[in-house]
Tab-separated table of C-alpha atoms and ligand atoms in Angstrom:
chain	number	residue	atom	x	y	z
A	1	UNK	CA	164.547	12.490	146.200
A	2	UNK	CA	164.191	12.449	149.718
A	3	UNK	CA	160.611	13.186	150.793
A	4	UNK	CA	159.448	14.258	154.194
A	5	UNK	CA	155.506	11.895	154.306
A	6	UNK	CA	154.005	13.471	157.450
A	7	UNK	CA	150.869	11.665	158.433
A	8	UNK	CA	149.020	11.248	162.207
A	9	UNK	CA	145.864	9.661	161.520
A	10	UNK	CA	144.128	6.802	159.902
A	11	UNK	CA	143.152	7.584	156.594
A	12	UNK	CA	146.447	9.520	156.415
A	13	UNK	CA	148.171	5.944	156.873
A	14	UNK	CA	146.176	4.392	154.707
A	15	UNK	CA	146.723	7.159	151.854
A	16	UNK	CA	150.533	7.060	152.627
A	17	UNK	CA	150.411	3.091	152.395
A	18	UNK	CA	148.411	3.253	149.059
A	19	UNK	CA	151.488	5.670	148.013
A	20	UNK	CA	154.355	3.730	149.401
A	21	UNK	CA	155.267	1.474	147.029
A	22	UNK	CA	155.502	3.962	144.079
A	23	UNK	CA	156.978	6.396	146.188
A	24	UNK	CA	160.027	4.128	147.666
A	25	UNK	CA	160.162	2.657	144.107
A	26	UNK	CA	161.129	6.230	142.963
A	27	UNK	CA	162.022	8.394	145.694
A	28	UNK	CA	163.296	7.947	148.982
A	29	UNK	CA	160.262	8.573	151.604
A	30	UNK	CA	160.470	9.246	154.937
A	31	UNK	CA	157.285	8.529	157.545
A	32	UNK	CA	157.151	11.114	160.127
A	33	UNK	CA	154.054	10.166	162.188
A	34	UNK	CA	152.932	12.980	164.417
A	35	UNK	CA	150.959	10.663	166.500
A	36	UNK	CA	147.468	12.430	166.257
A	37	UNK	CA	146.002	8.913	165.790
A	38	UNK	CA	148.033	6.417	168.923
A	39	UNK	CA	145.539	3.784	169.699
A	40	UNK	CA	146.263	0.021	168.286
A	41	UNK	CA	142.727	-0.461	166.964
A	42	UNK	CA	142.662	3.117	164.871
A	43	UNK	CA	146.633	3.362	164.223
A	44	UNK	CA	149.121	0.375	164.808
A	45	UNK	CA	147.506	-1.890	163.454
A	46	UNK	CA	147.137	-0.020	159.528
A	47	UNK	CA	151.047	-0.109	159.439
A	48	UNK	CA	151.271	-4.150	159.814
A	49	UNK	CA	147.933	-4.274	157.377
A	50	UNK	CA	149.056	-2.129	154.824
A	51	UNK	CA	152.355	-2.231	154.592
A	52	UNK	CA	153.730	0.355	155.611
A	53	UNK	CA	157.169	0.896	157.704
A	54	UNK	CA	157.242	1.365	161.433
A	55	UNK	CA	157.736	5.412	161.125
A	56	UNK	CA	161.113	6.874	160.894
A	57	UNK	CA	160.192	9.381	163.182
A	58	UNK	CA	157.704	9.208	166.093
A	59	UNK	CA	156.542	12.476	167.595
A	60	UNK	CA	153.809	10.990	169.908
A	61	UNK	CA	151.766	14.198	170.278
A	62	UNK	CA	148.738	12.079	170.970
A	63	UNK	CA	145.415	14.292	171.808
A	64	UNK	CA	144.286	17.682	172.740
A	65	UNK	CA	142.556	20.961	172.093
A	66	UNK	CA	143.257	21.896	168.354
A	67	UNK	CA	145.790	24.711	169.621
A	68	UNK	CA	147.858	22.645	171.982
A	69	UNK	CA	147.858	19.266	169.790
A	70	UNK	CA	148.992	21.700	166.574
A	71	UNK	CA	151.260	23.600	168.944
A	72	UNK	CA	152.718	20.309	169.941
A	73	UNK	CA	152.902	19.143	166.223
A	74	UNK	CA	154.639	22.191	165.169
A	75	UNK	CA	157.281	21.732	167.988
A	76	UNK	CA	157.915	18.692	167.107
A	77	UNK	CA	157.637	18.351	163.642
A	78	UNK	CA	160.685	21.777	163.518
A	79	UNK	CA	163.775	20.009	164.928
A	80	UNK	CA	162.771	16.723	162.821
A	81	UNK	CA	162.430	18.831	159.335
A	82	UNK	CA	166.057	20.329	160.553
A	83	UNK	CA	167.764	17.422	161.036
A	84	UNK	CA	165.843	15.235	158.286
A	85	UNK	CA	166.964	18.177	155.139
A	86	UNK	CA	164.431	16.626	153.035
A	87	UNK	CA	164.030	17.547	149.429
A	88	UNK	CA	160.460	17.705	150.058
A	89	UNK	CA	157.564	17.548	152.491
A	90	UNK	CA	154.634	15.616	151.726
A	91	UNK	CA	151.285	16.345	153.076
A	92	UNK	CA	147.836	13.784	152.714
A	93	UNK	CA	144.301	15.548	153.274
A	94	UNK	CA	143.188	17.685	155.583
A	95	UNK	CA	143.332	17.158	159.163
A	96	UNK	CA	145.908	18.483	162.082
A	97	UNK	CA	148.456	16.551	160.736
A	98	UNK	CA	148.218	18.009	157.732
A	99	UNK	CA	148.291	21.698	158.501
A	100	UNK	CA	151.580	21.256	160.608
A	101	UNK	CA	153.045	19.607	158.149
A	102	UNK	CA	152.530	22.150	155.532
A	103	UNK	CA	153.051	25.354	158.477
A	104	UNK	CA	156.781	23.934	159.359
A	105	UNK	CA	157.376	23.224	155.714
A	106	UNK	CA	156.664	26.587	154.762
A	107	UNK	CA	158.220	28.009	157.694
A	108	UNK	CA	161.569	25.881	156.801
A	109	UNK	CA	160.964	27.232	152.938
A	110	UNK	CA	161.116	23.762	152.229
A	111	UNK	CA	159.391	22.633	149.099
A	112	UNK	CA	155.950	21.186	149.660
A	113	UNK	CA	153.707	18.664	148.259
A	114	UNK	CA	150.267	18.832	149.356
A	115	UNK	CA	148.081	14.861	148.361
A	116	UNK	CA	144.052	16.001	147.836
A	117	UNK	CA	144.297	19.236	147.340
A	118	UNK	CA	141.636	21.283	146.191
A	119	UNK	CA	138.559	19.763	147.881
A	120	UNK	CA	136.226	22.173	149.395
A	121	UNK	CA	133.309	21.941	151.773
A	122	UNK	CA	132.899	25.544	152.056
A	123	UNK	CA	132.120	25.712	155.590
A	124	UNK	CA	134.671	26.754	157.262
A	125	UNK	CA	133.002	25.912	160.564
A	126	UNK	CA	134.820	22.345	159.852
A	127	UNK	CA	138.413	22.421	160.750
A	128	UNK	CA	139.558	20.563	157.831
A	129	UNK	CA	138.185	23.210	155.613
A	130	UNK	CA	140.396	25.741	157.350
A	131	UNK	CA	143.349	22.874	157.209
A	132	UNK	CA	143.035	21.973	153.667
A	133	UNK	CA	142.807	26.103	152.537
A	134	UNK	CA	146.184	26.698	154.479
A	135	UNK	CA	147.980	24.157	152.973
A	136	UNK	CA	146.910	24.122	149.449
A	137	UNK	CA	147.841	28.474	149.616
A	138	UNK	CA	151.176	27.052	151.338
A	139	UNK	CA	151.864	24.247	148.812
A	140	UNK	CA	153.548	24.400	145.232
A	141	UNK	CA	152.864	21.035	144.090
A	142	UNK	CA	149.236	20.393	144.727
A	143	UNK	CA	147.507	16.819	144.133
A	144	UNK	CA	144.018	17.451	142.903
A	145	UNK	CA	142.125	13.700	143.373
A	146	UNK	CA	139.618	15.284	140.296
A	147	UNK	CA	139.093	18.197	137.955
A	148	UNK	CA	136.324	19.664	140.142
A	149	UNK	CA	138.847	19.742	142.830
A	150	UNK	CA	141.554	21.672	140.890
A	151	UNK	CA	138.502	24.043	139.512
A	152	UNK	CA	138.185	25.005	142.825
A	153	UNK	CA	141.771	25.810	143.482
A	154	UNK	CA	141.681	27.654	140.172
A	155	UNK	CA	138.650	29.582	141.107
A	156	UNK	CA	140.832	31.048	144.494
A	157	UNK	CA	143.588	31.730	141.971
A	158	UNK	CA	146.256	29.333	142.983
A	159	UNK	CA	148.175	27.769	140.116
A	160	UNK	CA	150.988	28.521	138.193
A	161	UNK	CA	151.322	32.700	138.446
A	162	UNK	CA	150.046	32.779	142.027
A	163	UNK	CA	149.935	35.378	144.607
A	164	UNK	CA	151.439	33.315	147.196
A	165	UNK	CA	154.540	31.787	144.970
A	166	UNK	CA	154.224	35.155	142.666
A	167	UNK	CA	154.642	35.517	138.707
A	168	UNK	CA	158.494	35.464	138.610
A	169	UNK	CA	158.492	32.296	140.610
A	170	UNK	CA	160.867	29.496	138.681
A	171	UNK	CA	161.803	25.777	139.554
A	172	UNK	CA	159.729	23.633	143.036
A	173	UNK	CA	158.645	27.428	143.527
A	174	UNK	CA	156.227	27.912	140.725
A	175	UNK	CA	152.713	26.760	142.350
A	176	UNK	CA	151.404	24.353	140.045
A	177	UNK	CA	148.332	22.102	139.965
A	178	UNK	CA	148.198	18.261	138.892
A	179	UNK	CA	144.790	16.344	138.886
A	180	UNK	CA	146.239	12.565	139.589
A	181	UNK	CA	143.113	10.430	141.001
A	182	UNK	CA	142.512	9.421	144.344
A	183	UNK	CA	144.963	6.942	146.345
A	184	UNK	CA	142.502	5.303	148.273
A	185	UNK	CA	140.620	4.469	144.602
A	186	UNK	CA	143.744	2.414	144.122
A	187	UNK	CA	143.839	-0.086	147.500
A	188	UNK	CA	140.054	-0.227	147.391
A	189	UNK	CA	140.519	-1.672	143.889
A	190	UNK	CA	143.437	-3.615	145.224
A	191	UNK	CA	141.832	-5.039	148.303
A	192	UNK	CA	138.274	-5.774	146.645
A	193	UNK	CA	138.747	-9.359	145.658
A	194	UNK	CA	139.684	-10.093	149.042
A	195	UNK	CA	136.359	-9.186	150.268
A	196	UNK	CA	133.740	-9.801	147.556
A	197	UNK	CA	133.004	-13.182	149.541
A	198	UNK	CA	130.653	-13.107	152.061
A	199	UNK	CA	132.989	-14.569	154.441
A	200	UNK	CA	134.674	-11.456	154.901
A	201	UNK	CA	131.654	-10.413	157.496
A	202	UNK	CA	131.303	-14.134	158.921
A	203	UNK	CA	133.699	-16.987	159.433
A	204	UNK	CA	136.601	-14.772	158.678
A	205	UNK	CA	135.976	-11.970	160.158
A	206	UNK	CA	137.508	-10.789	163.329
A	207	UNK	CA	134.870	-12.178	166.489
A	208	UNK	CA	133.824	-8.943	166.893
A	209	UNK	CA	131.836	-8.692	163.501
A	210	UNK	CA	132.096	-13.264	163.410
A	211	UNK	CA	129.709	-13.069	166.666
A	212	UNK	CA	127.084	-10.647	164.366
A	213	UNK	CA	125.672	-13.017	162.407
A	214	UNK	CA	125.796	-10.966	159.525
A	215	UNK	CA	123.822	-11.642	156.259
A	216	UNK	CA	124.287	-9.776	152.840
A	217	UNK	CA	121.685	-7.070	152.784
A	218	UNK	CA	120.454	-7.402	155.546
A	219	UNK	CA	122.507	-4.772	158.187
A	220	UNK	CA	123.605	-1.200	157.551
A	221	UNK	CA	127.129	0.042	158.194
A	222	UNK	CA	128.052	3.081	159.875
A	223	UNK	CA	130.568	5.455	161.256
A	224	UNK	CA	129.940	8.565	162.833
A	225	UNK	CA	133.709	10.775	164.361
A	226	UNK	CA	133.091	14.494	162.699
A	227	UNK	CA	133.986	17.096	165.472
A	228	UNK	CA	130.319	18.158	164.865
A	229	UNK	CA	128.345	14.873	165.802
A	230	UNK	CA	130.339	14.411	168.899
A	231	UNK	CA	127.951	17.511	170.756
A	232	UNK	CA	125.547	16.020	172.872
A	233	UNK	CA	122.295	17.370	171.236
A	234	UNK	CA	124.079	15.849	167.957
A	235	UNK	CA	124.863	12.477	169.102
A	236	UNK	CA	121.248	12.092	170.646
A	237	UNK	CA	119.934	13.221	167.263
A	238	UNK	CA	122.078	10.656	165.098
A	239	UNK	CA	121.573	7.797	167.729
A	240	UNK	CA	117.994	8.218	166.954
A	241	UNK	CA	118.500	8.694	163.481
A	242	UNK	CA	119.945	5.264	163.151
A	243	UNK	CA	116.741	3.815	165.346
A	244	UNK	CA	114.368	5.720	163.104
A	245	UNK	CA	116.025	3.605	160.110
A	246	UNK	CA	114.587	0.673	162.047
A	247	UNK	CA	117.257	-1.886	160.492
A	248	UNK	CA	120.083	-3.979	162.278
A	249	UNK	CA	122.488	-1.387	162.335
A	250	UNK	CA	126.427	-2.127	162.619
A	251	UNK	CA	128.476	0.862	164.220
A	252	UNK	CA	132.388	0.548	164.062
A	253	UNK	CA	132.951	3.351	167.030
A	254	UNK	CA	135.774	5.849	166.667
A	255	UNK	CA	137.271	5.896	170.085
A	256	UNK	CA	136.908	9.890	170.453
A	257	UNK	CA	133.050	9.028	169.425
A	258	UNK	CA	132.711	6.299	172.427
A	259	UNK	CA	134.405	8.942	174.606
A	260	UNK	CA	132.000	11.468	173.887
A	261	UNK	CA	128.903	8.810	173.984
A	262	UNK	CA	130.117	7.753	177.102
A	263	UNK	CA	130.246	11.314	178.474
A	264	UNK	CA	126.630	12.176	177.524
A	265	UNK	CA	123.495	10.472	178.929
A	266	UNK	CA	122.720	8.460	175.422
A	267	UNK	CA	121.008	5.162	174.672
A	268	UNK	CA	121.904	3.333	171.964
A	269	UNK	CA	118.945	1.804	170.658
A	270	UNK	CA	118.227	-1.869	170.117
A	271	UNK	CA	118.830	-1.816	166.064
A	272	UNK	CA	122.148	-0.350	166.695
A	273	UNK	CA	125.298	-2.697	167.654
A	274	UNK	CA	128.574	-0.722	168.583
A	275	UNK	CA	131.907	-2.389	167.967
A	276	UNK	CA	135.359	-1.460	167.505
A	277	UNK	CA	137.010	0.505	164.845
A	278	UNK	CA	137.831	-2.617	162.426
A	279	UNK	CA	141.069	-3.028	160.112
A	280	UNK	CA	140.689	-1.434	156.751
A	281	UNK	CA	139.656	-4.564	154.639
A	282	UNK	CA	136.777	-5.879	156.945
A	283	UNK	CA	135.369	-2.004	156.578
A	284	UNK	CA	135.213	-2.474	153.126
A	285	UNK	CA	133.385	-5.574	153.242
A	286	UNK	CA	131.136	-4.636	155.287
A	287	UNK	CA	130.443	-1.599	153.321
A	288	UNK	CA	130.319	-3.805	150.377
A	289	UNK	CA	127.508	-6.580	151.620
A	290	UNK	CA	125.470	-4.092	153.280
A	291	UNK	CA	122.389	-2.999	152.591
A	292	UNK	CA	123.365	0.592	152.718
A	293	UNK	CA	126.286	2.580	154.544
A	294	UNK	CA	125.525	5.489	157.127
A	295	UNK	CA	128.640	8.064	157.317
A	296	UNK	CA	130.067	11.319	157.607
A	297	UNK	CA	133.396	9.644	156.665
A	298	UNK	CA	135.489	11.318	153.962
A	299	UNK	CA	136.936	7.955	153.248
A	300	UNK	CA	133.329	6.171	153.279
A	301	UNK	CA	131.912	8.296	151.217
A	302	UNK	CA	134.430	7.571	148.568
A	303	UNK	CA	134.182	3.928	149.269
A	304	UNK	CA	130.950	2.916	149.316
A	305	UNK	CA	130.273	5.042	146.031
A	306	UNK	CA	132.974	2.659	144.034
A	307	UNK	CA	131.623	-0.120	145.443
A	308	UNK	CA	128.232	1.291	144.201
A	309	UNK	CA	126.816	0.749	147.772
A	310	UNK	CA	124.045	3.395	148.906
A	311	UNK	CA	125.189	5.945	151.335
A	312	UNK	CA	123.166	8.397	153.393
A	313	UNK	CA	125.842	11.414	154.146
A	314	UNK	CA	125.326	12.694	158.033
A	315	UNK	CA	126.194	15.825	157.184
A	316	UNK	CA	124.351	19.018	155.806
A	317	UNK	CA	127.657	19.260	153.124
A	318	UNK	CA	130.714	17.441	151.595
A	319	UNK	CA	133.983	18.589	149.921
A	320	UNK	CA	133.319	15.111	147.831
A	321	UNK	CA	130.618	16.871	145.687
A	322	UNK	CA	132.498	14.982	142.538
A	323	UNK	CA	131.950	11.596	143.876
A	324	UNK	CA	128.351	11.894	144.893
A	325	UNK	CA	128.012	12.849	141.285
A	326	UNK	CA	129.888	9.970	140.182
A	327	UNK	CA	127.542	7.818	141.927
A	328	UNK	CA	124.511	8.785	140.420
A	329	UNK	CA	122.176	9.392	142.754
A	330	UNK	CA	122.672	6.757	145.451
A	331	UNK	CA	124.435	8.969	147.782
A	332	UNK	CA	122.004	11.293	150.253
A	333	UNK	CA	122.862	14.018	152.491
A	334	UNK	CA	120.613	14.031	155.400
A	335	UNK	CA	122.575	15.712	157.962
A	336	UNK	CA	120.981	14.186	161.456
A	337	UNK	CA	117.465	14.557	159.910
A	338	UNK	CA	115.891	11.070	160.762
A	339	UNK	CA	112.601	12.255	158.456
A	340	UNK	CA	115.114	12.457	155.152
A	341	UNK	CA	117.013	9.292	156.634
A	342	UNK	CA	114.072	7.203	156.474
A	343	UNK	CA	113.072	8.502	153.017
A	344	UNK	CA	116.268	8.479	151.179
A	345	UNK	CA	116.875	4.738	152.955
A	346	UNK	CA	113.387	3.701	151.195
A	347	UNK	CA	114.597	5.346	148.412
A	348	UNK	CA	118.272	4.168	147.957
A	349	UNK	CA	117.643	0.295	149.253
A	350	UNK	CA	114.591	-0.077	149.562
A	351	UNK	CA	113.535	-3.058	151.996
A	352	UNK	CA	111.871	-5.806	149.570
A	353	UNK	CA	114.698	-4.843	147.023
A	354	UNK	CA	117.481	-6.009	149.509
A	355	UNK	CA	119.044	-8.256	149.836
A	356	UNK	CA	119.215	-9.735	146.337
A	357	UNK	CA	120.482	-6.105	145.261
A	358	UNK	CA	123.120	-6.408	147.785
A	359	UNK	CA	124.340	-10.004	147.078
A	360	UNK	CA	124.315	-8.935	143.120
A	361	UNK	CA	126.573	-5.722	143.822
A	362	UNK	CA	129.259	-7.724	146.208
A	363	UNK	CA	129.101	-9.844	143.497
A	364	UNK	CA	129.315	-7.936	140.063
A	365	UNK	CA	131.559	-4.420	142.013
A	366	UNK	CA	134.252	-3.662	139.659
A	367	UNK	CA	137.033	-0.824	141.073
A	368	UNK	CA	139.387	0.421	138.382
A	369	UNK	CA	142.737	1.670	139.750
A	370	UNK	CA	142.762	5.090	139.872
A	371	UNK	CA	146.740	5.150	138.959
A	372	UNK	CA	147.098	7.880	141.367
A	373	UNK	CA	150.472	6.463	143.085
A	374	UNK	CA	152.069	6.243	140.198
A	375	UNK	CA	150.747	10.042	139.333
A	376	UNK	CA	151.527	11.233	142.458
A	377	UNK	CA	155.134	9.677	142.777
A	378	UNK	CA	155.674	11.177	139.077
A	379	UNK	CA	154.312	14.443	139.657
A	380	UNK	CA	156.638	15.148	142.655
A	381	UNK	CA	159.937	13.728	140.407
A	382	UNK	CA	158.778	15.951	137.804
A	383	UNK	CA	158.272	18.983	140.030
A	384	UNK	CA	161.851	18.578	141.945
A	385	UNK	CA	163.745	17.656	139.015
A	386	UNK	CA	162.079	21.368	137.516
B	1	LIG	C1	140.854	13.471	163.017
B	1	LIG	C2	140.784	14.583	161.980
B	1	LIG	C3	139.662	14.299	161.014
B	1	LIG	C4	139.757	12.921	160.426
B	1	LIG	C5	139.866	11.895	161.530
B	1	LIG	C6	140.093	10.527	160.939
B	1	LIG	C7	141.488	16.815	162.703
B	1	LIG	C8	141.015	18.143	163.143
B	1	LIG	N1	140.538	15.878	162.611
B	1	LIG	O1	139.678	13.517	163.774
B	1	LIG	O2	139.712	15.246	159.947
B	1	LIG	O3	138.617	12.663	159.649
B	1	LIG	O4	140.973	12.213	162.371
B	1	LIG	O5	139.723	9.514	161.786
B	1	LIG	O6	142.648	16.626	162.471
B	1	LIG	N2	141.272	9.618	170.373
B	1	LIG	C9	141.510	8.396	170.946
B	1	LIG	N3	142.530	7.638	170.450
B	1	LIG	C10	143.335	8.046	169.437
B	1	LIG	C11	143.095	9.302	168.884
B	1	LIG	C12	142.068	10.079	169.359
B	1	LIG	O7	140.818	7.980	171.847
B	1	LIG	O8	144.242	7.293	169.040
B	1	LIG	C13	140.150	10.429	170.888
B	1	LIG	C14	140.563	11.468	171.914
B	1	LIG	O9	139.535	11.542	172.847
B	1	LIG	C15	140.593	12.734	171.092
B	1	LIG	C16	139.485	12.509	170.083
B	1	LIG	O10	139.559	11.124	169.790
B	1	LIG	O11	140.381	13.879	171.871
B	1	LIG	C17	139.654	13.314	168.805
B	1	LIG	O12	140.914	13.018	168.191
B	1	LIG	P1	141.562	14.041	167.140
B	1	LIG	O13	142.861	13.536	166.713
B	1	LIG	O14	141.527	15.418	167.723
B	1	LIG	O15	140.556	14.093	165.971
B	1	LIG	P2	139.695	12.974	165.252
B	1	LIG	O16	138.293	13.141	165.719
B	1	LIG	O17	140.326	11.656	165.361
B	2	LIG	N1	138.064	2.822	158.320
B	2	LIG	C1	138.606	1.706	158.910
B	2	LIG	N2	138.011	1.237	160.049
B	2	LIG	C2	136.912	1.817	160.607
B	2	LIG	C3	136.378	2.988	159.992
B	2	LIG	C4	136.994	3.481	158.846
B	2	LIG	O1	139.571	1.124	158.407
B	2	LIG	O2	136.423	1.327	161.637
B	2	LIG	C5	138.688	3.322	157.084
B	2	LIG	C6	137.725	3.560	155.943
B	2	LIG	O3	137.446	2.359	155.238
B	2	LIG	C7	138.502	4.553	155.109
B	2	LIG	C8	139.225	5.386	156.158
B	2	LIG	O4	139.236	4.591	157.350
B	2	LIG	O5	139.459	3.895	154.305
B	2	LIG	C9	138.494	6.670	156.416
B	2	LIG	O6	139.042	7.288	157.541
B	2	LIG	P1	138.187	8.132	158.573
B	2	LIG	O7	136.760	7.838	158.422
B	2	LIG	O8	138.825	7.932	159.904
B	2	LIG	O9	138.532	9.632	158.182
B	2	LIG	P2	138.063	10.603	157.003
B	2	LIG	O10	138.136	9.866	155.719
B	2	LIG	O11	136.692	11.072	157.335
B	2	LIG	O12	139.028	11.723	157.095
């Protein structure tokens, strides 16, 4: 089957590259890159990483206010649909991206596929919430990553026998609901053995984290690029958040972060050392040997749970609900509340426990495959061919 992949930003290419080799081993994909994401260190360089093809299609919308960059999606993303005739669109997460894919798609009345469906923050002050609502109600084949997810889709009634695809609906038409795992489960499993040794955060490492000095244990990792912590009142509060923690702090900067650091009168304080966004594998060693990981990363989140690493959450709520479950206690929401930083930090890792606790979990991490490529890739086959 020919499928339509649209994706724009990282973690979409590294979800589509966790996908692609099931996918072109049954179907013929297509990469249409919107170009939400444009920059080398948080876009190019995932496709010579990972795998993945240079995209069939480029539509270089690059950045803007949420109504011109989805404007510009949907313009572009039209005449490529036309011409393209897929057999199917394919949509990963939540973001921009995401909801033009699935607006054209359902615009075109072409059949669409929507990859971690279901998750729900419920607050729809986030603009994923509102993306990933619209295009699971647009979708007919929706990708649940876990059963709580596809409770939650049940719970708003979409399934087989939906309003939006009706009762009578027959064949790619009938809305129906697949739990398959999560893709990124898969390459973290994949890329772990690659990391487990501490050289992955020294001697080969790129210079940026080389020139740290980095010991297991003894450094947290963080990233910080919600729409919400890039206010000024929020960055001050985070950036003094990670001081409060009062450990050597390593911050891989999302360039629309730095922008909005840069545009605010902030200090970053001595305990916290800013570099670059980093290539997928050094993030996950560095989540790995650290002591603990400070996010409000979707993808982090998941991460540093399978790797069993402690995580404080810098958000007040999470669509991944399941996977803080799943890691039992070691992941804390604090929002940017330095107070129930510092606590759950003692709490989670504490400081005499580390860093023999975090040199005996690089050591002993095991990540089963979640299977969710072949799932997915299966799932869509078995939907098209219905
Ligand atoms: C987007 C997604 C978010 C996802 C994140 C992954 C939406 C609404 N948000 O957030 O869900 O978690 O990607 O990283 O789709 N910028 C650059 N270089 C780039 C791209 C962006 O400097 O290559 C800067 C620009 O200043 C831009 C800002 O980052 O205005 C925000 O970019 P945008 O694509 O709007 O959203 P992200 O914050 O990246
Ligand atoms: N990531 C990366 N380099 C970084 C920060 C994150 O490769 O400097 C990876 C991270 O390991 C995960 C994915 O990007 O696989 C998560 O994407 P991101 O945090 O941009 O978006 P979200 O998951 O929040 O949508």
């Amino acid at each position: 089957m020919k499928l339509a992949c649209v994706v724009g930003t990282r973690p979409q290419l590294i979800k589509a590259a966790a996908a692609w080799h099931a996918l072109r081993r049954d179907h013929a994909p297509r990469l249409i890159d919107t170009g939400q994401h444009y920059d080398e260190e948080i876009a190019g360089r995932f496709f010579r990483e990972l795998h993945l093809p240079p995209p069939d299609r480029q539509l270089g919308v690059g950045s803007g206010s949420h109504a011109r960059q989805l404007a510009a999606m949907i313009d572009g993303l039209e005449p490529v649909l036309l011409d393209e005739q897929p057999d199917a669109v394919v949509v990963f997460g939540d973001t921009n991206s995401t909801l033009a894919g699935a607006l054209v798609a359902a615009e075109l009345d072409l059949p669409l596929a929507h990859v971690e469906a279901g998750l729900r923050s419920f607050d729809r002050r986030m603009p994923e919430e509102i993306n990933r609502v619209v295009a699971d109600h647009l979708a007919q084949l929706l990708l649940a990553p876990n059963e709580q997810a596809a409770a939650n889709l049940r719970a708003e009634g979409v399934g087989a026998g939906n309003a939006a695809s009706g009762p009578a609906a027959e064949g790619w038409r009938r809305a129906r609901v697949g739990v398959v795992g999560d893709l990124m489960q898969d390459l973290c499993a994949a890329t772990l053995p690659h990391v487990r040794d501490h050289s992955a955060i020294g001697e080969g490492a790129p210079e940026d984290v080389r020139d740290l000095g980095l010991a297991s244990g003894e450094y947290l990792f963080a990233t910080v690029h919600r729409a919400e912590n890039r206010a000024p009142d929020a960055i001050h509060e985070w950036l003094a958040l990670l001081g409060a923690l009062d450990r050597s702090v390593v911050l891989a900067l999302h360039p629309g972060t730095r922008r909005a650091m840069d545009e605010c009168d902030c200090v970053i304080p001595p305990n916290v050392h800013a570099v670059p966004p980093q290539g997928y594998a050094t993030t996950l060693a560095l989540q790995l040997h650290a002591a603990a990981v400070v996010t409000d990363s979707g993808g982090v989140q998941r991460e540093s749970a399978w790797l069993g690493t402690p995580a404080l959450v810098l958000r007040g709520s999470t669509e991944w609900t399941a996977t803080l479950e799943e890691h039992g206690g070691r992941s804390a929401l604090v929002g940017r509340d330095a107070t129930l930083a510092v606590a759950a930090l003692e709490r989670l890792a504490p400081r005499a426990a580390t860093p023999g606790s975090a040199i005996r979990r690089a050591a002993e991490a095991v990540v089963s495959p979640a299977g969710a490529d072949d799932r997915v890739s299966a799932s869509i086959a078995a939907w098209l061919g219905a």
